[in-house]
Short mmCIF file of C-alpha atoms in Angstrom, two decimals:
data_model
loop_
_atom_site.label_atom_id
_atom_site.label_comp_id
_atom_site.label_asym_id
_atom_site.label_seq_id
_atom_site.Cartn_x
_atom_site.Cartn_y
_atom_site.Cartn_z
CA VAL A 1 -0.09 0.49 -0.16
CA GLU A 2 2.78 2.31 0.74
CA LYS A 3 4.65 1.67 -2.49
CA ILE A 4 1.18 2.38 -4.24
CA ARG A 5 0.80 6.09 -2.02
CA GLU A 6 4.59 6.34 -3.45
CA ILE A 7 4.04 5.56 -6.97
CA ASP A 8 0.70 7.86 -7.11
CA GLU A 9 3.30 11.28 -5.79
CA ARG A 10 5.62 10.60 -8.01
CA LEU A 11 2.50 10.38 -10.70
CA SER A 12 0.95 13.80 -9.60
CA GLU A 13 4.38 15.31 -9.26
CA TYR A 14 5.46 14.40 -13.33
CA GLU A 15 1.41 15.45 -14.34
CA LEU A 16 2.12 18.68 -12.44
CA THR A 17 5.91 19.12 -14.26
CA LEU A 18 4.13 18.09 -17.68
CA GLY A 19 1.41 20.81 -16.92
CA GLU A 20 4.13 23.48 -16.64
CA ARG A 21 6.69 22.24 -19.78
CA GLU A 22 3.43 22.64 -21.71
CA SER A 23 2.65 26.25 -20.13
CA MET A 24 6.68 26.95 -20.69
CA LYS A 25 6.55 26.11 -23.98
CA THR A 26 3.37 27.81 -25.17
CA ILE A 27 4.62 31.25 -23.64
CA LEU A 28 8.21 30.64 -25.20
CA GLU A 29 6.42 29.94 -28.48
CA GLY A 30 4.23 33.69 -28.22
CA GLN A 31 7.13 35.42 -27.15
CA ILE A 32 9.26 34.05 -30.28
CA ASP A 33 6.16 35.02 -32.93
CA MET A 34 5.68 38.20 -30.97
CA LEU A 35 9.38 38.69 -31.45
CA TYR A 36 9.19 37.58 -35.49
CA SER A 37 6.45 40.16 -35.50
CA ILE A 38 8.12 43.33 -34.03
CA PHE A 39 11.10 42.60 -35.85
CA MET A 40 9.51 41.70 -39.62
CA THR A 41 7.13 44.99 -39.17
CA SER A 42 10.45 47.90 -38.04
CA ALA A 43 11.92 50.08 -40.61
CA LEU A 44 15.47 47.52 -40.35
CA PRO A 45 16.88 47.03 -43.53
CA GLN A 46 16.31 43.56 -45.14
CA PHE A 47 19.20 41.45 -44.89
CA GLU A 48 18.83 42.43 -40.72
CA LYS A 49 15.21 41.00 -41.37
CA GLU A 50 16.42 38.12 -43.27
CA GLU A 51 18.99 37.71 -40.35
CA ILE A 52 16.41 38.36 -37.63
CA GLY A 53 14.15 35.34 -39.59
CA ASN A 54 16.98 33.12 -39.61
CA ARG A 55 17.70 33.42 -35.93
CA ILE A 56 13.83 33.37 -35.38
CA ALA A 57 13.31 29.77 -37.40
CA LYS A 58 16.66 28.33 -35.25
CA MET A 59 14.88 29.02 -31.91
CA ARG A 60 11.57 27.30 -33.62
CA GLU A 61 13.83 24.72 -34.00
CA GLU A 62 15.34 24.43 -31.43
CA LEU A 63 12.33 24.54 -29.31
CA ASN A 64 10.79 22.06 -31.44
CA SER A 65 13.69 19.58 -31.26
CA TYR A 66 13.94 19.79 -27.76
CA GLU A 67 9.67 18.56 -27.27
CA SER A 68 10.48 16.06 -29.51
CA SER A 69 13.15 14.62 -27.27
CA LYS A 70 11.31 13.91 -24.43
#
């Protein structure tokens, strides 16, 4: 019975951690999208916008690869 309680507690902690990770992913995705929008609508030269676009793409790839590795 004690082992079952311990497993149940660990499962509850794990579910909480998963929820927190999902929230953080949502926040990070929103921040990345917001940064992209801000920079693309700014008066920067096109070559700088392309560089920013490349960096944003790398951030998105990293976020997606992190999620697929769990």
